[in-house]
Short mmCIF file of C-alpha atoms in Angstrom, two decimals:
data_model
loop_
_atom_site.label_atom_id
_atom_site.label_comp_id
_atom_site.label_asym_id
_atom_site.label_seq_id
_atom_site.Cartn_x
_atom_site.Cartn_y
_atom_site.Cartn_z
CA UNK A 1 96.83 -57.30 139.54
CA UNK A 2 94.06 -54.89 140.45
CA UNK A 3 92.08 -55.99 137.35
CA UNK A 4 92.49 -59.65 138.32
CA UNK A 5 91.20 -58.96 141.83
CA UNK A 6 88.18 -57.12 140.44
CA UNK A 7 87.41 -59.94 138.02
CA UNK A 8 87.63 -62.53 140.80
CA UNK A 9 85.34 -60.42 142.96
CA UNK A 10 82.83 -60.03 140.14
CA UNK A 11 82.78 -63.78 139.55
CA UNK A 12 82.23 -64.47 143.24
CA UNK A 13 79.38 -61.96 143.50
CA UNK A 14 77.76 -62.42 140.11
CA UNK A 15 78.69 -65.97 139.21
CA UNK A 16 75.45 -67.31 140.62
CA UNK A 17 73.62 -65.39 137.93
CA UNK A 18 74.95 -67.55 135.13
CA UNK A 19 77.59 -65.36 133.49
CA UNK A 20 79.54 -67.32 130.87
CA UNK A 21 83.15 -66.42 130.08
CA UNK A 22 82.99 -68.33 126.79
CA UNK A 23 84.40 -71.57 128.18
CA UNK A 24 81.26 -72.72 129.98
CA UNK A 25 78.60 -74.41 127.84
CA UNK A 26 75.55 -72.38 128.69
CA UNK A 27 71.86 -72.20 127.85
CA UNK A 28 70.91 -69.10 125.84
CA UNK A 29 69.43 -66.15 127.74
CA UNK A 30 66.04 -66.63 126.06
CA UNK A 31 65.89 -70.37 126.86
CA UNK A 32 62.89 -71.07 129.12
CA UNK A 33 62.72 -73.44 132.09
CA UNK A 34 59.52 -74.88 133.48
CA UNK A 35 57.83 -77.80 135.23
CA UNK A 36 54.68 -79.74 134.45
CA UNK A 37 51.73 -81.66 135.88
CA UNK A 38 48.25 -82.65 134.71
CA UNK A 39 44.79 -82.13 136.19
CA UNK A 40 43.82 -85.73 137.00
CA UNK A 41 47.22 -86.45 138.52
CA UNK A 42 47.34 -83.56 141.00
CA UNK A 43 44.00 -81.77 141.44
CA UNK A 44 41.88 -84.24 143.35
CA UNK A 45 38.39 -82.89 144.17
CA UNK A 46 37.16 -85.37 141.60
CA UNK A 47 33.45 -84.75 142.22
CA UNK A 48 33.41 -81.32 143.88
CA UNK A 49 31.89 -78.04 142.68
CA UNK A 50 30.13 -79.42 139.66
CA UNK A 51 32.90 -81.56 138.17
CA UNK A 52 31.64 -84.71 136.47
CA UNK A 53 33.23 -88.13 136.07
CA UNK A 54 36.16 -88.51 133.67
CA UNK A 55 37.24 -91.70 131.90
CA UNK A 56 40.08 -92.07 134.41
CA UNK A 57 37.71 -91.64 137.35
CA UNK A 58 35.51 -94.41 135.96
CA UNK A 59 38.39 -96.67 134.92
CA UNK A 60 40.23 -96.68 138.25
CA UNK A 61 37.04 -96.81 140.31
CA UNK A 62 35.97 -99.92 138.37
CA UNK A 63 39.45 -101.49 138.40
CA UNK A 64 41.05 -100.68 141.77
CA UNK A 65 43.14 -103.85 141.64
CA UNK A 66 44.97 -102.45 138.60
CA UNK A 67 46.51 -99.63 140.68
CA UNK A 68 49.96 -100.63 141.90
CA UNK A 69 49.52 -99.12 145.37
CA UNK A 70 45.75 -98.65 145.37
CA UNK A 71 45.85 -94.83 145.26
CA UNK A 72 43.76 -93.16 142.55
CA UNK A 73 43.20 -89.51 141.64
CA UNK A 74 40.18 -88.83 143.86
CA UNK A 75 42.31 -86.69 146.17
CA UNK A 76 45.80 -86.92 144.59
CA UNK A 77 47.86 -83.87 145.71
CA UNK A 78 44.68 -81.89 146.37
CA UNK A 79 45.97 -79.04 144.23
CA UNK A 80 42.37 -77.92 143.87
CA UNK A 81 42.70 -76.57 147.41
CA UNK A 82 46.50 -76.19 147.56
CA UNK A 83 47.18 -74.26 144.35
CA UNK A 84 48.78 -71.35 146.24
CA UNK A 85 51.34 -73.73 147.72
CA UNK A 86 51.99 -75.06 144.22
CA UNK A 87 52.71 -71.54 143.01
CA UNK A 88 54.98 -70.99 145.99
CA UNK A 89 56.99 -74.04 144.92
CA UNK A 90 57.27 -72.61 141.41
CA UNK A 91 58.61 -69.39 142.91
CA UNK A 92 61.10 -71.37 144.98
CA UNK A 93 62.40 -73.06 141.84
CA UNK A 94 62.52 -69.82 139.86
CA UNK A 95 60.88 -71.29 136.74
CA UNK A 96 59.74 -69.19 133.79
CA UNK A 97 56.50 -71.10 133.21
CA UNK A 98 54.24 -73.81 134.57
CA UNK A 99 52.67 -76.39 132.30
CA UNK A 100 49.39 -77.69 133.74
CA UNK A 101 46.19 -79.02 132.21
CA UNK A 102 42.55 -78.02 132.39
CA UNK A 103 40.04 -80.74 133.20
CA UNK A 104 37.36 -81.00 130.52
CA UNK A 105 34.76 -82.50 132.94
CA UNK A 106 35.46 -79.70 135.44
CA UNK A 107 34.67 -77.06 132.81
CA UNK A 108 31.92 -78.83 130.84
CA UNK A 109 30.43 -81.61 133.00
CA UNK A 110 28.31 -83.06 130.20
CA UNK A 111 31.07 -82.65 127.64
CA UNK A 112 29.06 -80.09 125.68
CA UNK A 113 29.08 -76.30 125.64
CA UNK A 114 25.42 -75.96 126.70
CA UNK A 115 26.43 -76.63 130.31
CA UNK A 116 29.51 -74.67 131.40
CA UNK A 117 30.52 -75.02 135.04
CA UNK A 118 31.14 -71.54 136.41
CA UNK A 119 32.99 -72.81 139.49
CA UNK A 120 35.37 -74.78 137.28
CA UNK A 121 36.24 -71.68 135.27
CA UNK A 122 36.66 -69.68 138.48
CA UNK A 123 39.16 -72.20 139.84
CA UNK A 124 41.43 -71.98 136.80
CA UNK A 125 41.01 -68.21 136.61
CA UNK A 126 42.21 -67.81 140.22
CA UNK A 127 45.06 -70.22 139.58
CA UNK A 128 46.23 -68.42 136.43
CA UNK A 129 46.04 -65.06 138.21
CA UNK A 130 48.19 -66.45 141.03
CA UNK A 131 50.81 -67.49 138.47
CA UNK A 132 50.75 -64.13 136.70
CA UNK A 133 51.01 -62.32 140.04
CA UNK A 134 54.55 -63.71 140.30
CA UNK A 135 55.44 -63.41 136.61
CA UNK A 136 55.16 -67.15 135.99
CA UNK A 137 53.80 -67.79 132.51
CA UNK A 138 50.96 -70.31 132.22
CA UNK A 139 51.41 -73.09 129.65
CA UNK A 140 47.99 -74.69 129.43
CA UNK A 141 47.34 -78.19 128.13
CA UNK A 142 43.73 -78.28 127.01
CA UNK A 143 43.47 -82.09 127.05
CA UNK A 144 45.58 -84.46 129.14
CA UNK A 145 43.70 -87.79 129.01
CA UNK A 146 40.63 -86.91 131.14
CA UNK A 147 37.72 -87.14 128.68
CA UNK A 148 34.27 -86.67 130.25
CA UNK A 149 32.82 -90.13 130.77
CA UNK A 150 29.55 -88.94 129.24
CA UNK A 151 31.35 -88.46 125.91
CA UNK A 152 33.05 -91.83 126.21
CA UNK A 153 29.60 -93.35 126.54
CA UNK A 154 28.99 -91.97 123.03
CA UNK A 155 32.15 -93.56 121.63
CA UNK A 156 34.76 -91.06 122.81
CA UNK A 157 37.74 -90.55 120.51
CA UNK A 158 36.64 -93.39 118.25
CA UNK A 159 33.60 -91.31 117.28
CA UNK A 160 34.42 -88.78 114.51
CA UNK A 161 32.06 -86.31 116.20
CA UNK A 162 34.62 -86.05 119.02
CA UNK A 163 36.63 -83.78 116.70
CA UNK A 164 33.83 -81.21 116.94
CA UNK A 165 33.21 -81.85 120.63
CA UNK A 166 36.85 -81.04 121.36
CA UNK A 167 36.77 -77.97 119.14
CA UNK A 168 33.78 -76.63 121.11
CA UNK A 169 35.57 -77.34 124.39
CA UNK A 170 38.71 -75.55 123.14
CA UNK A 171 36.60 -72.55 122.12
CA UNK A 172 35.26 -72.24 125.67
CA UNK A 173 38.75 -72.43 127.16
CA UNK A 174 40.25 -69.96 124.67
CA UNK A 175 37.41 -67.51 125.26
CA UNK A 176 37.99 -67.63 129.01
CA UNK A 177 41.79 -67.48 129.10
CA UNK A 178 43.33 -66.49 125.74
CA UNK A 179 44.05 -62.99 127.06
CA UNK A 180 46.07 -64.43 129.97
CA UNK A 181 47.82 -67.52 128.57
CA UNK A 182 50.79 -67.16 126.17
CA UNK A 183 51.45 -70.88 125.60
CA UNK A 184 48.91 -73.55 124.71
CA UNK A 185 49.13 -77.29 124.13
CA UNK A 186 46.02 -78.71 122.49
CA UNK A 187 46.45 -82.41 123.28
CA UNK A 188 49.02 -84.43 125.19
CA UNK A 189 50.41 -87.69 123.75
CA UNK A 190 47.91 -89.00 121.20
CA UNK A 191 49.72 -92.36 121.28
CA UNK A 192 48.93 -92.87 124.99
CA UNK A 193 45.30 -91.86 124.46
CA UNK A 194 44.82 -94.11 121.45
CA UNK A 195 47.28 -97.02 121.44
CA UNK A 196 47.09 -97.62 125.19
CA UNK A 197 43.53 -96.47 125.87
CA UNK A 198 41.62 -97.60 122.78
CA UNK A 199 43.90 -100.33 121.50
CA UNK A 200 44.75 -101.73 124.93
CA UNK A 201 42.98 -102.47 128.19
CA UNK A 202 45.50 -101.28 130.78
CA UNK A 203 44.73 -97.55 130.49
CA UNK A 204 41.48 -95.58 130.39
CA UNK A 205 39.08 -96.07 128.79
CA UNK A 206 40.46 -99.61 128.27
CA UNK A 207 38.54 -100.41 125.06
CA UNK A 208 40.86 -103.17 123.80
CA UNK A 209 40.14 -102.53 120.10
CA UNK A 210 43.67 -103.40 119.05
CA UNK A 211 44.66 -102.51 115.50
CA UNK A 212 41.31 -100.85 114.72
CA UNK A 213 40.02 -98.56 117.48
CA UNK A 214 43.51 -97.18 118.11
CA UNK A 215 43.91 -96.10 114.47
CA UNK A 216 40.43 -94.55 114.43
CA UNK A 217 41.31 -92.65 117.59
CA UNK A 218 44.64 -91.40 116.16
CA UNK A 219 42.95 -89.83 113.14
CA UNK A 220 40.27 -88.14 115.25
CA UNK A 221 42.69 -86.84 117.90
CA UNK A 222 44.99 -85.35 115.27
CA UNK A 223 42.08 -83.66 113.48
CA UNK A 224 40.74 -82.35 116.81
CA UNK A 225 44.12 -80.76 117.46
CA UNK A 226 44.12 -79.12 114.03
CA UNK A 227 40.58 -77.78 114.44
CA UNK A 228 41.45 -76.17 117.77
CA UNK A 229 44.66 -74.70 116.35
CA UNK A 230 42.89 -73.20 113.33
CA UNK A 231 40.25 -71.64 115.57
CA UNK A 232 42.89 -69.94 117.73
CA UNK A 233 44.80 -68.90 114.62
CA UNK A 234 41.69 -67.24 113.19
CA UNK A 235 40.20 -65.69 116.32
CA UNK A 236 43.05 -64.94 118.75
CA UNK A 237 46.48 -65.11 117.09
CA UNK A 238 46.63 -61.51 115.91
CA UNK A 239 45.05 -60.20 119.09
CA UNK A 240 47.17 -61.99 121.72
CA UNK A 241 50.07 -63.51 119.74
CA UNK A 242 50.04 -66.71 121.78
CA UNK A 243 51.73 -69.94 120.70
CA UNK A 244 49.75 -73.14 120.21
CA UNK A 245 51.42 -76.54 119.90
CA UNK A 246 50.87 -80.23 120.57
CA UNK A 247 52.84 -82.53 122.89
CA UNK A 248 53.98 -85.80 121.35
CA UNK A 249 55.70 -88.76 122.98
CA UNK A 250 59.05 -89.13 121.23
CA UNK A 251 61.37 -91.65 122.74
CA UNK A 252 64.39 -92.44 120.60
CA UNK A 253 65.07 -95.81 118.94
CA UNK A 254 68.33 -97.38 117.78
CA UNK A 255 68.96 -100.78 116.21
CA UNK A 256 70.25 -103.46 118.59
CA UNK A 257 72.88 -104.39 116.00
CA UNK A 258 73.58 -102.00 113.17
CA UNK A 259 72.88 -104.35 110.29
CA UNK A 260 70.56 -103.66 107.35
CA UNK A 261 67.67 -105.73 108.67
CA UNK A 262 67.58 -104.09 112.09
CA UNK A 263 68.26 -100.63 110.67
CA UNK A 264 65.22 -100.90 108.41
CA UNK A 265 63.13 -102.25 111.29
CA UNK A 266 64.18 -99.29 113.43
CA UNK A 267 63.23 -96.82 110.71
CA UNK A 268 59.79 -98.43 110.47
CA UNK A 269 59.43 -98.33 114.27
CA UNK A 270 60.22 -94.59 114.24
CA UNK A 271 57.64 -94.02 111.51
CA UNK A 272 54.97 -95.73 113.61
CA UNK A 273 55.90 -94.13 116.94
CA UNK A 274 57.04 -90.67 115.79
CA UNK A 275 56.11 -90.15 112.14
CA UNK A 276 52.48 -91.16 112.54
CA UNK A 277 51.95 -88.02 114.65
CA UNK A 278 54.66 -85.64 113.38
CA UNK A 279 54.32 -86.29 109.64
CA UNK A 280 50.80 -84.84 109.23
CA UNK A 281 51.90 -81.51 110.73
CA UNK A 282 55.54 -80.95 109.77
CA UNK A 283 56.49 -83.11 106.79
CA UNK A 284 56.77 -81.63 103.30
CA UNK A 285 53.65 -83.30 101.93
CA UNK A 286 51.71 -83.94 105.14
CA UNK A 287 49.61 -87.08 105.66
CA UNK A 288 50.56 -90.24 107.54
CA UNK A 289 53.96 -91.74 106.54
CA UNK A 290 53.77 -93.77 103.34
CA UNK A 291 55.66 -96.61 105.04
CA UNK A 292 52.95 -96.85 107.71
CA UNK A 293 50.11 -96.66 105.19
CA UNK A 294 51.69 -99.35 103.01
CA UNK A 295 52.44 -101.68 105.93
CA UNK A 296 48.98 -101.44 107.50
CA UNK A 297 47.27 -101.89 104.13
CA UNK A 298 49.30 -105.00 103.36
CA UNK A 299 48.79 -106.51 106.81
CA UNK A 300 45.06 -105.70 106.64
CA UNK A 301 44.70 -107.48 103.31
CA UNK A 302 46.68 -110.47 104.58
CA UNK A 303 44.24 -110.67 107.52
CA UNK A 304 41.18 -110.65 105.26
CA UNK A 305 40.11 -107.01 105.57
CA UNK A 306 38.76 -105.38 102.41
CA UNK A 307 40.44 -102.08 103.19
CA UNK A 308 43.20 -100.73 105.43
CA UNK A 309 42.54 -100.60 109.16
CA UNK A 310 44.31 -97.21 109.12
CA UNK A 311 41.72 -94.54 108.19
CA UNK A 312 42.54 -92.35 105.21
CA UNK A 313 43.13 -88.61 105.52
CA UNK A 314 41.27 -86.70 102.81
CA UNK A 315 43.02 -83.89 100.86
CA UNK A 316 41.07 -81.36 102.94
CA UNK A 317 42.13 -83.04 106.20
CA UNK A 318 45.76 -83.17 105.08
CA UNK A 319 45.63 -79.43 104.38
CA UNK A 320 43.95 -78.77 107.74
CA UNK A 321 46.70 -80.61 109.61
CA UNK A 322 49.74 -79.37 107.71
CA UNK A 323 51.49 -76.61 109.66
CA UNK A 324 48.91 -76.68 112.45
CA UNK A 325 51.29 -75.86 115.33
CA UNK A 326 53.55 -73.00 116.39
CA UNK A 327 55.88 -75.36 118.24
CA UNK A 328 56.56 -79.06 118.59
CA UNK A 329 56.11 -80.29 122.14
CA UNK A 330 58.48 -83.20 122.78
CA UNK A 331 57.85 -85.60 125.67
CA UNK A 332 61.11 -87.53 125.85
CA UNK A 333 62.09 -89.98 128.58
CA UNK A 334 64.22 -92.82 127.27
CA UNK A 335 65.63 -94.80 124.34
CA UNK A 336 64.73 -98.24 123.04
CA UNK A 337 66.75 -100.78 121.08
CA UNK A 338 64.96 -102.37 118.14
CA UNK A 339 65.34 -105.64 116.29
CA UNK A 340 63.21 -107.71 113.96
CA UNK A 341 61.38 -110.60 115.56
CA UNK A 342 59.39 -113.69 114.78
CA UNK A 343 57.44 -113.20 118.00
CA UNK A 344 53.68 -113.34 117.42
CA UNK A 345 51.80 -110.23 118.55
CA UNK A 346 48.04 -109.87 118.84
CA UNK A 347 46.40 -109.83 115.43
CA UNK A 348 45.39 -107.24 114.48
CA UNK A 349 47.49 -104.74 116.44
CA UNK A 350 49.91 -101.89 115.93
CA UNK A 351 52.61 -104.10 117.47
CA UNK A 352 51.99 -106.76 114.84
CA UNK A 353 51.91 -104.14 112.08
CA UNK A 354 55.36 -102.92 113.14
CA UNK A 355 56.75 -106.40 113.78
CA UNK A 356 59.72 -105.62 116.01
CA UNK A 357 60.98 -106.30 119.52
CA UNK A 358 62.31 -103.55 121.80
CA UNK A 359 64.81 -103.77 124.65
CA UNK A 360 67.39 -101.80 126.65
CA UNK A 361 71.14 -101.98 127.02
CA UNK A 362 71.95 -103.82 130.28
CA UNK A 363 74.28 -101.02 131.45
CA UNK A 364 71.56 -98.36 131.29
CA UNK A 365 70.53 -97.34 134.81
CA UNK A 366 67.06 -98.46 135.91
CA UNK A 367 64.41 -96.15 137.34
CA UNK A 368 61.46 -97.10 139.51
CA UNK A 369 59.43 -97.54 136.29
CA UNK A 370 60.02 -100.72 134.29
CA UNK A 371 59.81 -98.85 130.98
CA UNK A 372 62.28 -96.09 131.92
CA UNK A 373 66.07 -96.39 131.66
CA UNK A 374 68.69 -93.65 131.60
CA UNK A 375 70.00 -93.05 128.06
CA UNK A 376 70.39 -89.26 127.80
CA UNK A 377 72.16 -89.40 124.42
CA UNK A 378 68.74 -90.19 122.92
CA UNK A 379 67.57 -86.56 123.09
CA UNK A 380 70.60 -85.48 121.05
CA UNK A 381 69.97 -88.06 118.33
CA UNK A 382 66.23 -87.34 118.37
CA UNK A 383 66.83 -83.61 117.85
CA UNK A 384 69.17 -84.22 114.92
CA UNK A 385 66.65 -86.63 113.41
CA UNK A 386 63.81 -84.12 113.72
CA UNK A 387 66.01 -81.42 112.18
CA UNK A 388 66.79 -83.65 109.23
CA UNK A 389 63.29 -85.00 108.60
CA UNK A 390 60.94 -82.11 109.44
CA UNK A 391 60.51 -78.37 109.02
CA UNK A 392 59.28 -77.33 112.44
CA UNK A 393 59.29 -73.71 113.69
CA UNK A 394 60.42 -74.40 117.27
CA UNK A 395 60.65 -77.19 119.81
CA UNK A 396 59.92 -77.26 123.54
CA UNK A 397 60.72 -80.29 125.66
CA UNK A 398 57.32 -80.45 127.35
CA UNK A 399 58.12 -83.49 129.50
CA UNK A 400 61.27 -85.18 130.74
CA UNK A 401 61.67 -86.89 134.07
CA UNK A 402 62.84 -89.80 136.19
CA UNK A 403 61.06 -92.01 138.71
CA UNK A 404 62.35 -93.07 142.12
CA UNK A 405 61.01 -94.49 145.34
CA UNK A 406 59.90 -92.15 148.13
CA UNK A 407 63.25 -90.53 148.97
CA UNK A 408 64.43 -86.94 149.43
CA UNK A 409 68.06 -87.41 148.39
CA UNK A 410 67.26 -88.48 144.83
CA UNK A 411 70.76 -88.72 143.41
CA UNK A 412 69.69 -90.87 140.44
CA UNK A 413 67.24 -88.16 139.28
CA UNK A 414 69.96 -85.52 139.61
CA UNK A 415 72.41 -87.57 137.54
CA UNK A 416 69.80 -88.23 134.86
CA UNK A 417 68.85 -84.55 134.72
CA UNK A 418 72.45 -83.35 134.42
CA UNK A 419 73.32 -85.83 131.68
CA UNK A 420 70.14 -84.97 129.80
CA UNK A 421 70.92 -81.24 129.93
CA UNK A 422 74.42 -81.84 128.59
CA UNK A 423 73.03 -83.82 125.66
CA UNK A 424 70.34 -81.20 125.07
CA UNK A 425 72.94 -78.42 125.01
CA UNK A 426 74.90 -80.32 122.37
CA UNK A 427 71.74 -80.55 120.28
CA UNK A 428 71.11 -76.81 120.61
CA UNK A 429 74.70 -76.09 119.62
CA UNK A 430 74.27 -78.34 116.58
CA UNK A 431 71.20 -76.49 115.35
CA UNK A 432 68.16 -77.90 117.16
CA UNK A 433 65.59 -75.14 117.62
CA UNK A 434 64.86 -75.96 121.26
CA UNK A 435 63.29 -73.04 123.12
CA UNK A 436 62.52 -74.57 126.49
CA UNK A 437 62.66 -77.50 128.91
CA UNK A 438 59.87 -78.76 131.17
CA UNK A 439 60.63 -81.14 134.01
CA UNK A 440 58.11 -83.86 134.78
CA UNK A 441 57.04 -83.20 137.35
CA UNK A 442 56.72 -80.40 139.88
CA UNK A 443 55.70 -82.88 142.56
CA UNK A 444 54.84 -86.52 143.08
CA UNK A 445 51.46 -87.31 141.59
CA UNK A 446 49.16 -90.17 140.66
CA UNK A 447 50.94 -91.90 137.78
CA UNK A 448 47.82 -93.44 136.29
CA UNK A 449 47.82 -97.22 136.89
CA UNK A 450 51.07 -97.00 138.87
CA UNK A 451 49.35 -94.89 141.49
CA UNK A 452 51.99 -93.22 143.66
CA UNK A 453 54.41 -96.16 143.57
CA UNK A 454 56.55 -94.32 141.00
CA UNK A 455 57.67 -90.89 142.22
CA UNK A 456 58.54 -88.33 139.51
CA UNK A 457 58.38 -85.17 141.60
CA UNK A 458 61.04 -82.57 142.26
CA UNK A 459 59.01 -82.19 145.45
CA UNK A 460 58.02 -85.18 147.53
CA UNK A 461 54.33 -85.33 148.48
CA UNK A 462 53.22 -86.93 151.73
CA UNK A 463 50.00 -88.52 150.51
CA UNK A 464 49.25 -89.80 154.01
CA UNK A 465 49.01 -86.29 155.46
CA UNK A 466 45.77 -84.33 155.39
CA UNK A 467 47.54 -81.32 153.87
CA UNK A 468 49.39 -83.42 151.25
CA UNK A 469 52.61 -81.78 152.45
CA UNK A 470 55.20 -80.97 149.77
CA UNK A 471 58.94 -81.13 150.55
CA UNK A 472 61.78 -80.19 148.21
CA UNK A 473 64.06 -83.00 147.06
CA UNK A 474 67.75 -82.68 146.22
CA UNK A 475 66.75 -82.51 142.55
CA UNK A 476 64.63 -79.41 143.20
CA UNK A 477 67.66 -77.53 144.51
CA UNK A 478 69.86 -78.75 141.65
CA UNK A 479 67.26 -77.68 139.09
CA UNK A 480 66.93 -74.32 140.81
CA UNK A 481 70.71 -73.92 140.58
CA UNK A 482 70.73 -74.77 136.87
CA UNK A 483 67.97 -72.22 136.23
CA UNK A 484 69.91 -69.55 138.15
CA UNK A 485 73.29 -70.19 136.54
CA UNK A 486 72.09 -71.50 133.14
CA UNK A 487 74.72 -74.21 132.98
CA UNK A 488 75.29 -77.64 134.52
CA UNK A 489 77.68 -77.95 137.45
CA UNK A 490 79.11 -81.39 138.06
CA UNK A 491 79.16 -82.48 141.66
CA UNK A 492 77.45 -79.44 143.18
CA UNK A 493 75.39 -80.28 146.26
CA UNK A 494 73.53 -77.98 148.66
CA UNK A 495 74.46 -77.89 152.31
CA UNK A 496 70.90 -78.90 153.16
CA UNK A 497 67.55 -79.38 151.46
CA UNK A 498 66.04 -76.07 152.54
CA UNK A 499 64.79 -74.10 149.56
CA UNK A 500 63.90 -70.41 149.47
CA UNK A 501 61.97 -68.22 147.07
CA UNK A 502 64.11 -66.52 144.44
CA UNK A 503 63.42 -62.79 144.46
CA UNK A 504 65.70 -61.81 141.57
CA UNK A 505 63.81 -61.76 138.28
CA UNK A 506 65.21 -62.93 134.95
CA UNK A 507 65.36 -59.33 133.74
CA UNK A 508 67.32 -58.30 136.84
CA UNK A 509 69.75 -61.19 136.35
CA UNK A 510 70.32 -60.20 132.73
CA UNK A 511 70.93 -56.59 133.80
CA UNK A 512 73.51 -57.74 136.35
CA UNK A 513 75.28 -59.74 133.66
CA UNK A 514 75.27 -56.72 131.36
CA UNK A 515 76.77 -54.51 134.08
CA UNK A 516 79.46 -57.12 134.65
CA UNK A 517 80.42 -57.17 130.97
CA UNK A 518 80.53 -53.35 130.90
CA UNK A 519 82.80 -53.31 133.99
CA UNK A 520 85.22 -55.74 132.31
CA UNK A 521 85.28 -53.66 129.11
CA UNK A 522 85.88 -50.48 131.11
CA UNK A 523 88.71 -52.03 133.12
CA UNK A 524 90.37 -53.27 129.94
CA UNK A 525 90.30 -49.71 128.61
CA UNK A 526 91.76 -48.29 131.82
CA UNK A 527 94.36 -51.05 132.22
CA UNK A 528 95.04 -52.29 128.67
CA UNK A 529 98.20 -54.19 129.64
CA UNK A 530 96.94 -55.93 132.76
#
């Protein structure tokens, strides 16, 4: 009985540190937890200390009626002045890393390396030092949608020269911070940049060159990523051993009805929405998917074009892209249902090239965002699909989140998070090489055209207050608990929403777990028949 009492005592004292007795499904000890934001969405200070105008500054200033609640990124969360509070929140959560982005127009106001803004570099240097002071690893996104407007005036991502402009920008950032930053993301979500920003009109820069400008942009963005990766690989990899990846939007897709027609349509949809960006880097032969190339060529010819609207990758460009990432960043939010359709899309357009209609199951829970429903099983199926189709070295979920109204007791976010983690754990157990999870987002921010009408934050931000006060939501405490214990507890709720800074480091927690295991082994030796 003495052994039983000791074991119960050990569980009560050490259980909060995530010890698994073999029956609890648990994240591995080296699995990393983080949170994410981006510069435009949180920094504010849009024209202070030498920062120039970005495409999102211009777009929302010119189109204020397009913002759901009228709030743009001019001030946002004012993280430019409140970065120490942001780091304090990271400490409260106990995360391993913080994914944030650097603003190109804050570093290089003209877009070019001949004019580097010293105050911009100083801001990020102070911020990174504040993270490192508390052993929080920086994960830096070099580009998260905020192109300098001066480069957009020269054609932006539709101009092939943008590949070299971005490479020069990346060189400046690497030179300044490569010795401090272990994780890098070159570019976030090429599909949002290109399909929505160059093909459509609802997101910056709002070009509206559907079916042409978007494809031009995709090629240039992917090559820009590869150029930046190869530079780091050559100049800094051996010296600092950092990891450089790219973050890609990868929502899952299933057929509405599992018949041959819809199954084939779903495969084509995945090739356009996933393969177009993943294939060049991680497929066996590289290049854009053959299904996409064939479809766009045929549609282009049918529409009277003399050649495909999808630009060709040369053999040299295919080689440049192939294997150009140390990890695959996966931004996953939801799942879509796909079926063939006779519905007429804009011609030309990527939507028309794909030729499908997407929907949701009616029983899937709705978020505050019209495009986001809760279907956590999608991450499991996505991981198995990526394992089957691609040879990638590692995966990090670089974004996953849920939107609500302004509310502190965000039960729907908690439920979505817990179900997602359970599905992700199944994927890890079935062989997915997932090394980390990044919640979107640390705090409420400016969600592009949605303004602040869709709240994704673990912390609520009072945008009406001068200080942009941050307050922990229920989900922040639940996430903190998951990080501490490394498994998902159903039904656990805190007594209140007060949150404190965790002072026990990961290394200390692992040591405690080791001591616990040694105590059990010792007791079994002393009392072999208990």
